[in-house]
Coordinates of C-alpha atoms in Angstrom, one line a residue:
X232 CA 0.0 0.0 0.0
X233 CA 1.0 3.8 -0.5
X234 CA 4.2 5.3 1.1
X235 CA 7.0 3.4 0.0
X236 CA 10.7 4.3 0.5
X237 CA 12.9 2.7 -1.8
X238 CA 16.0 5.5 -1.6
X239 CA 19.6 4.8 0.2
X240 CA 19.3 1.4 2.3
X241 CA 17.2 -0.2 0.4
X242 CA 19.2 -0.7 -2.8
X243 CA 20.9 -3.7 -2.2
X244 CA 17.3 -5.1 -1.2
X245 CA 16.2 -4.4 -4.6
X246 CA 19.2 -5.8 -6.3
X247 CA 18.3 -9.3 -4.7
X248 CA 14.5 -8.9 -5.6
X249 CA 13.1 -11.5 -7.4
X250 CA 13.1 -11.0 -11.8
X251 CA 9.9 -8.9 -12.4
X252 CA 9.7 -7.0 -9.1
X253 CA 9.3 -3.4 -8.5
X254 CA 12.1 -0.9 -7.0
X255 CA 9.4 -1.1 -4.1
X256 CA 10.0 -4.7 -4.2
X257 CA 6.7 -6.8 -5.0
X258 CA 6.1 -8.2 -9.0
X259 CA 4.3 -4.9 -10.0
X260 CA 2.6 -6.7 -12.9
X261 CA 1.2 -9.6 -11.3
X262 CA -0.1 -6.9 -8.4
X263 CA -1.5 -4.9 -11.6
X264 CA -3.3 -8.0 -13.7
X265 CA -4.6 -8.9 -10.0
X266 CA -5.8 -6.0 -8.7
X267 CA -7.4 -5.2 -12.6
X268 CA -9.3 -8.6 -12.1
X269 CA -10.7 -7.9 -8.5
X270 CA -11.4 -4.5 -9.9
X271 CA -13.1 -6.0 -12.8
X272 CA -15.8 -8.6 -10.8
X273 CA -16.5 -5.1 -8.4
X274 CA -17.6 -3.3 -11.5
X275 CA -19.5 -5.9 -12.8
X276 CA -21.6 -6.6 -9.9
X277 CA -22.5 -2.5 -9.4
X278 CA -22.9 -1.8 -13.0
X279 CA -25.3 -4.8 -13.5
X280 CA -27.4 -5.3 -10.5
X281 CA -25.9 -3.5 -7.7
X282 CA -27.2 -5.9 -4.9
X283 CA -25.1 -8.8 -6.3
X284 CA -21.6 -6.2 -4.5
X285 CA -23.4 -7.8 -1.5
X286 CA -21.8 -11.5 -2.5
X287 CA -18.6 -10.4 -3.8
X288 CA -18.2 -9.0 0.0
X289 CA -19.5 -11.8 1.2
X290 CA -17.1 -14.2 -0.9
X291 CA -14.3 -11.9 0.1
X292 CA -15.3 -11.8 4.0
X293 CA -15.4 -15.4 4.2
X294 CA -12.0 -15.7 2.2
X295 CA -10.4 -13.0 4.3
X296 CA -11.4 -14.4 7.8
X297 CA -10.3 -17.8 6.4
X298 CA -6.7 -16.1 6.0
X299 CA -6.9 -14.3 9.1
X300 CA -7.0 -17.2 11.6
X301 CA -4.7 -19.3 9.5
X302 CA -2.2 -16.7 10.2
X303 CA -3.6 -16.6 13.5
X304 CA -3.2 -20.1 13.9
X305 CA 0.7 -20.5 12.3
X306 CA 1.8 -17.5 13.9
X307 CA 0.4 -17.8 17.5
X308 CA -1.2 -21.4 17.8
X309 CA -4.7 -19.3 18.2
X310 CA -7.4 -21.8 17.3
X311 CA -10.5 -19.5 16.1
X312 CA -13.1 -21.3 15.9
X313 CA -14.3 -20.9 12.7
X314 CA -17.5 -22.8 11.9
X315 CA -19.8 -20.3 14.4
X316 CA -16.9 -17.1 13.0
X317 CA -17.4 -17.8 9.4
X318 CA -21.6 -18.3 9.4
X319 CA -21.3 -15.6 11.7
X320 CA -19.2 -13.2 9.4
X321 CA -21.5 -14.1 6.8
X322 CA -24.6 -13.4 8.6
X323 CA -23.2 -9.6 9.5
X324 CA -22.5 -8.6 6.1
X325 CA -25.8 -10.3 4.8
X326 CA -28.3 -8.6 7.4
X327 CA -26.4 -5.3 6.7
X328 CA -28.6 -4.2 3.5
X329 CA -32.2 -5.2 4.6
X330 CA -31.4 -3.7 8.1
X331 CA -28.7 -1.9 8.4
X332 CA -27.2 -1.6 11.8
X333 CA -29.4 -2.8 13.7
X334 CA -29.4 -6.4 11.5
X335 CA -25.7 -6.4 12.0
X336 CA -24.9 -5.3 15.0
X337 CA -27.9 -8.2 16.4
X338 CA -26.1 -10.9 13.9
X339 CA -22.7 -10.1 15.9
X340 CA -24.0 -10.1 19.1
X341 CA -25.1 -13.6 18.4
X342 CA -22.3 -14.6 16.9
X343 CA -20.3 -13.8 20.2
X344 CA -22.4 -15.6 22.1
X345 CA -22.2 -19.0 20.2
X346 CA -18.3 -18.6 19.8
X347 CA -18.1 -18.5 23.9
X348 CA -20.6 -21.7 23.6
X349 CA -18.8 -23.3 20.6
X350 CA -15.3 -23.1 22.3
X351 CA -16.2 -24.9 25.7
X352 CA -15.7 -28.3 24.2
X353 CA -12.1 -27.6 24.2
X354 CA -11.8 -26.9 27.7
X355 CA -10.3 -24.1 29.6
X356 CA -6.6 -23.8 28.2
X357 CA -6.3 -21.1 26.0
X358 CA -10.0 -20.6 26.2
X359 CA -10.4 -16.3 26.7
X360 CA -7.4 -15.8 23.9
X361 CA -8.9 -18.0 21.2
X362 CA -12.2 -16.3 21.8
X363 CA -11.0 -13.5 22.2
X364 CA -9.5 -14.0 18.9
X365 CA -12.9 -15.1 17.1
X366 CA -14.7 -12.3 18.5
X367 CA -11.7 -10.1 17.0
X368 CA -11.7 -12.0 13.2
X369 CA -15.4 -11.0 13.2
X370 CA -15.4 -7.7 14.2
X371 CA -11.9 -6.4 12.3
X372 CA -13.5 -8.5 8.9
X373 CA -17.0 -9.0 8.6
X374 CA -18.3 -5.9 10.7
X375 CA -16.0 -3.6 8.8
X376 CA -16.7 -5.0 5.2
X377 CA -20.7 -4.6 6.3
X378 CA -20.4 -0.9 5.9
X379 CA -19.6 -1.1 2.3
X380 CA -22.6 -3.0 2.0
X381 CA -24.6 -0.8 3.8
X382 CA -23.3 2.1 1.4
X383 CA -24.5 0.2 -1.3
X384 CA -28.0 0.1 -0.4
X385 CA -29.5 3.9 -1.4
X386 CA -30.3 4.3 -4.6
X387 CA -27.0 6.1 -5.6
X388 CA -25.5 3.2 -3.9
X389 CA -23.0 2.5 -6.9
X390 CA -21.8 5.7 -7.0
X391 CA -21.2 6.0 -2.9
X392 CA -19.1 2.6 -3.3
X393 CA -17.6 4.0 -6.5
X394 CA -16.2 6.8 -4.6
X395 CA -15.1 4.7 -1.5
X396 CA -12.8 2.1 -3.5
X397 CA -11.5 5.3 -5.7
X398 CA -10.6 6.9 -2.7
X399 CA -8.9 4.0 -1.2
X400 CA -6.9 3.3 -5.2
X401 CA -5.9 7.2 -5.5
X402 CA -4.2 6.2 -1.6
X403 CA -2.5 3.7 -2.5
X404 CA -1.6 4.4 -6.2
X405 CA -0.1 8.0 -5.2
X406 CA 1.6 6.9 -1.7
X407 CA 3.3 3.9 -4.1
X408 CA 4.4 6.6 -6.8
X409 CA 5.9 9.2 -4.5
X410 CA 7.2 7.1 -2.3
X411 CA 9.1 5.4 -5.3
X412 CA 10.6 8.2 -6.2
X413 CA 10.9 10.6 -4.0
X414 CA 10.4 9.0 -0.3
X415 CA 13.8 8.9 2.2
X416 CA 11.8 9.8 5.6
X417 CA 10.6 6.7 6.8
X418 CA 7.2 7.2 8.6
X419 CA 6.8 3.8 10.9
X420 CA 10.7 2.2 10.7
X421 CA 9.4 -0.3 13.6
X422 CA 6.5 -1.7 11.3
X423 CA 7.0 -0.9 8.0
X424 CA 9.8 0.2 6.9
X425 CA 9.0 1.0 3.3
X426 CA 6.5 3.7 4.2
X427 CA 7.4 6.9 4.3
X428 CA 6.2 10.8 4.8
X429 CA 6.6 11.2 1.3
X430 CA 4.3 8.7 0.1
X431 CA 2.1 10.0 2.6
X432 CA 2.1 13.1 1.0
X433 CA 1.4 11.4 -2.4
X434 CA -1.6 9.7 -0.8
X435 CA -3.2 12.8 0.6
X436 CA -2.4 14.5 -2.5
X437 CA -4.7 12.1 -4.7
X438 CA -6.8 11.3 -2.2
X439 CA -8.1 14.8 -1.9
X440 CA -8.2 15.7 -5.3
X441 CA -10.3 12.4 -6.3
X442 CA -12.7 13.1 -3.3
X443 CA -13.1 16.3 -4.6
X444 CA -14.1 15.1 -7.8
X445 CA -16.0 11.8 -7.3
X446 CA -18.2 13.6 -3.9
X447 CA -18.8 16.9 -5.9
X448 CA -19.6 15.2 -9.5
X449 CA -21.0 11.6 -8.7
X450 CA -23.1 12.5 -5.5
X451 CA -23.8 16.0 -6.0
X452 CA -21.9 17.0 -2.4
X453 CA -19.6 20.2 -1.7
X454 CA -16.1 20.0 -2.6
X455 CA -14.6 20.6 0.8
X456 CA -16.4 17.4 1.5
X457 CA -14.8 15.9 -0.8
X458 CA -11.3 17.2 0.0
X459 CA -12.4 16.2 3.8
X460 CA -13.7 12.8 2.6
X461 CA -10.4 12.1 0.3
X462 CA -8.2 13.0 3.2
X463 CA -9.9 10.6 6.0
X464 CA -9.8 8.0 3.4
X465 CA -6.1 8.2 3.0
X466 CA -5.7 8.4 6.7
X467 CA -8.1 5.1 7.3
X468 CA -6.3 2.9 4.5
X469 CA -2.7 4.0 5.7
X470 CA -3.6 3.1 9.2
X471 CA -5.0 -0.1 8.0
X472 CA -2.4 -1.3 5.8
X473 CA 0.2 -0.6 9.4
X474 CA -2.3 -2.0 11.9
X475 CA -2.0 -5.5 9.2
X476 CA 2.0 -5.0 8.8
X477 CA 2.0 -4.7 12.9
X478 CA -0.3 -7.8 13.2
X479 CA 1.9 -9.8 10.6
X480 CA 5.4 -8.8 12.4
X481 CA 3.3 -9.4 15.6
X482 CA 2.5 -13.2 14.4
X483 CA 6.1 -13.7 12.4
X484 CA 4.7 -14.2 9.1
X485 CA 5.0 -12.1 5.9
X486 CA 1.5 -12.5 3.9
X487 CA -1.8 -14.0 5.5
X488 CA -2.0 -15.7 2.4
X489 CA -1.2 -16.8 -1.1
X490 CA -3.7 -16.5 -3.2
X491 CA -3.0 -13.4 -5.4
X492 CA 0.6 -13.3 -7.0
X493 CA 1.8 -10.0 -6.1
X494 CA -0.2 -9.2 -3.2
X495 CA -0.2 -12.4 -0.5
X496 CA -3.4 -13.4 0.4
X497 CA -6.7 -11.0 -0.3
X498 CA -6.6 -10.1 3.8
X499 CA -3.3 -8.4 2.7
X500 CA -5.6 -6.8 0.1
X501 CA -8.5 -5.7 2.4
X502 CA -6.5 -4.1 4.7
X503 CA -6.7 0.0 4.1
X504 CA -10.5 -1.2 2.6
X505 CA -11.7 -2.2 5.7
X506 CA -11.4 0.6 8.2
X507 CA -11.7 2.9 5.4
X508 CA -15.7 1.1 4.4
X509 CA -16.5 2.7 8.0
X510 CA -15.1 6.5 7.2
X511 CA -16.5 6.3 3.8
X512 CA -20.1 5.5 5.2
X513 CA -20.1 7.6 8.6
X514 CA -18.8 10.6 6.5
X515 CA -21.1 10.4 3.2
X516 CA -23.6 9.4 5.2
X517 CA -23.2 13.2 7.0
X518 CA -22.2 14.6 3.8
X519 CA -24.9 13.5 1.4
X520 CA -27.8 11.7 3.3
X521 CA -29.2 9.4 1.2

């Protein structure tokens, strides 16, 4: 994700990259072709029949959570216990377009309460930290990824999600370009050391200016609201995207998963998309009420 330093120390890293990888060090054209795929099936579902987004979350939730307490589980030996966590996940994200927050917020509520059931079979060892950890994979995956859904739901929906995932894109793609070429001021050395103020900048940069545009033109809003909207977006996915690095050095591991080349596993994708779904809907839903 955005910020990247890639100046002084880390050139002899980049001389040992693998064939294919970019000077910030990950196979920018497998990331590319992946991330124009997953781009692809998101457009798709809003520019045909806008309630099918609600699946493509929920395939992604389920993947996601699948990653997360794998990780979890390698990392830590944290069991999650993932039959009542994934039918639970699912049921958040699903009850979030008929009802909102009250549907979701009821759906994890029960979903707590069967994980504390679900786990006593196991006995008391490690009891409180593998819930703890369930109630956690629900909350940070499926709860998040339910406000997405929920600002699908008015009938300008597509265009309130359109402006959410271009916020997030403009983040990322202007952090990664300035901090390519211009970053050298690291911003978080102790959890990920590629970031840097720089790239920051970048990211607030084209975060604004895209807020700006896709608030004031798409959804009819102000364009300081946009410039306010853009700028907590960039904030949300940065802090995201070090919240995961912290969780991954936290647990040992590198990726949460491998299924897309370039990227790890989607979790390592969903990342700056998840706390940023929550910002996006709070603030539109202030901005332009639906």
């Amino acid at each position: 994700m955005g910020a990247q330093v890639s100046a002084g120390g880390e050139q002899g890293a980049a001389e040992s990259a693998p064939k294919g990888a970019s000077r910030a060090g990950r196979d920018l054209r497998a990331a590319i072709t992946v991330g124009v795929g997953l781009g692809a099936v998101i457009l798709v579902s809003l520019f045909t029949i806008r309630q099918l987004f609600v699946p493509v979350v929920a395939v992604a939730v389920a993947v996601s959570m699948y990653e997360l307490a794998g990780a979890l589980r390698r990392g830590a030996g944290i069991n999650v216990t993932m039959v009542p966590a994934l039918l639970g996940g699912q049921a958040v994200v699903w009850l979030a377009w008929p009802y909102e927050r009250g549907g979701m917020l009821t759906a994890f509520v029960v979903t707590l309460l069967v994980c504390l059931i679900w786990r006593l079979k196991d006995g008391s060892e490690g009891y409180l930290r593998d819930v703890t950890a369930s109630v956690f994979t629900v909350a940070y995956v499926a709860m998040f990824a339910s406000f997405a859904v929920m600002l699908v739901a008015p009938e300008d929906g597509v265009y309130r999600v359109l402006a959410f995932l271009i916020g997030v894109v403009l983040s990322d793609t202007g952090g990664y370009a300035a901090g390519v070429f211009f970053g050298r001021h690291p911003m978080a050395p102790k959890i990920s050391p590629k970031k840097s103020w720089e790239g920051f900048a970048g990211s607030l940069a084209a975060g604004m200016i895209g807020g700006a545009l896709t608030v004031g033109l798409m959804l009819d809003g102000q364009w300081w609201q946009g410039v306010l909207f853009g700028a907590a977006l960039v904030v949300t996915a940065t802090t995201g995207d070090l919240v995961e690095s912290l969780i991954k050095r936290d647990l040992g591991i590198k990726d949460m998963g491998t299924l897309l080349p370039g990227h790890g596993g989607l979790m390592d994708r969903m990342d700056s998309l998840l706390p940023s779904a929550v910002v996006a809907w709070l603030l539109l839903d202030l901005f332009v009420p639906a």
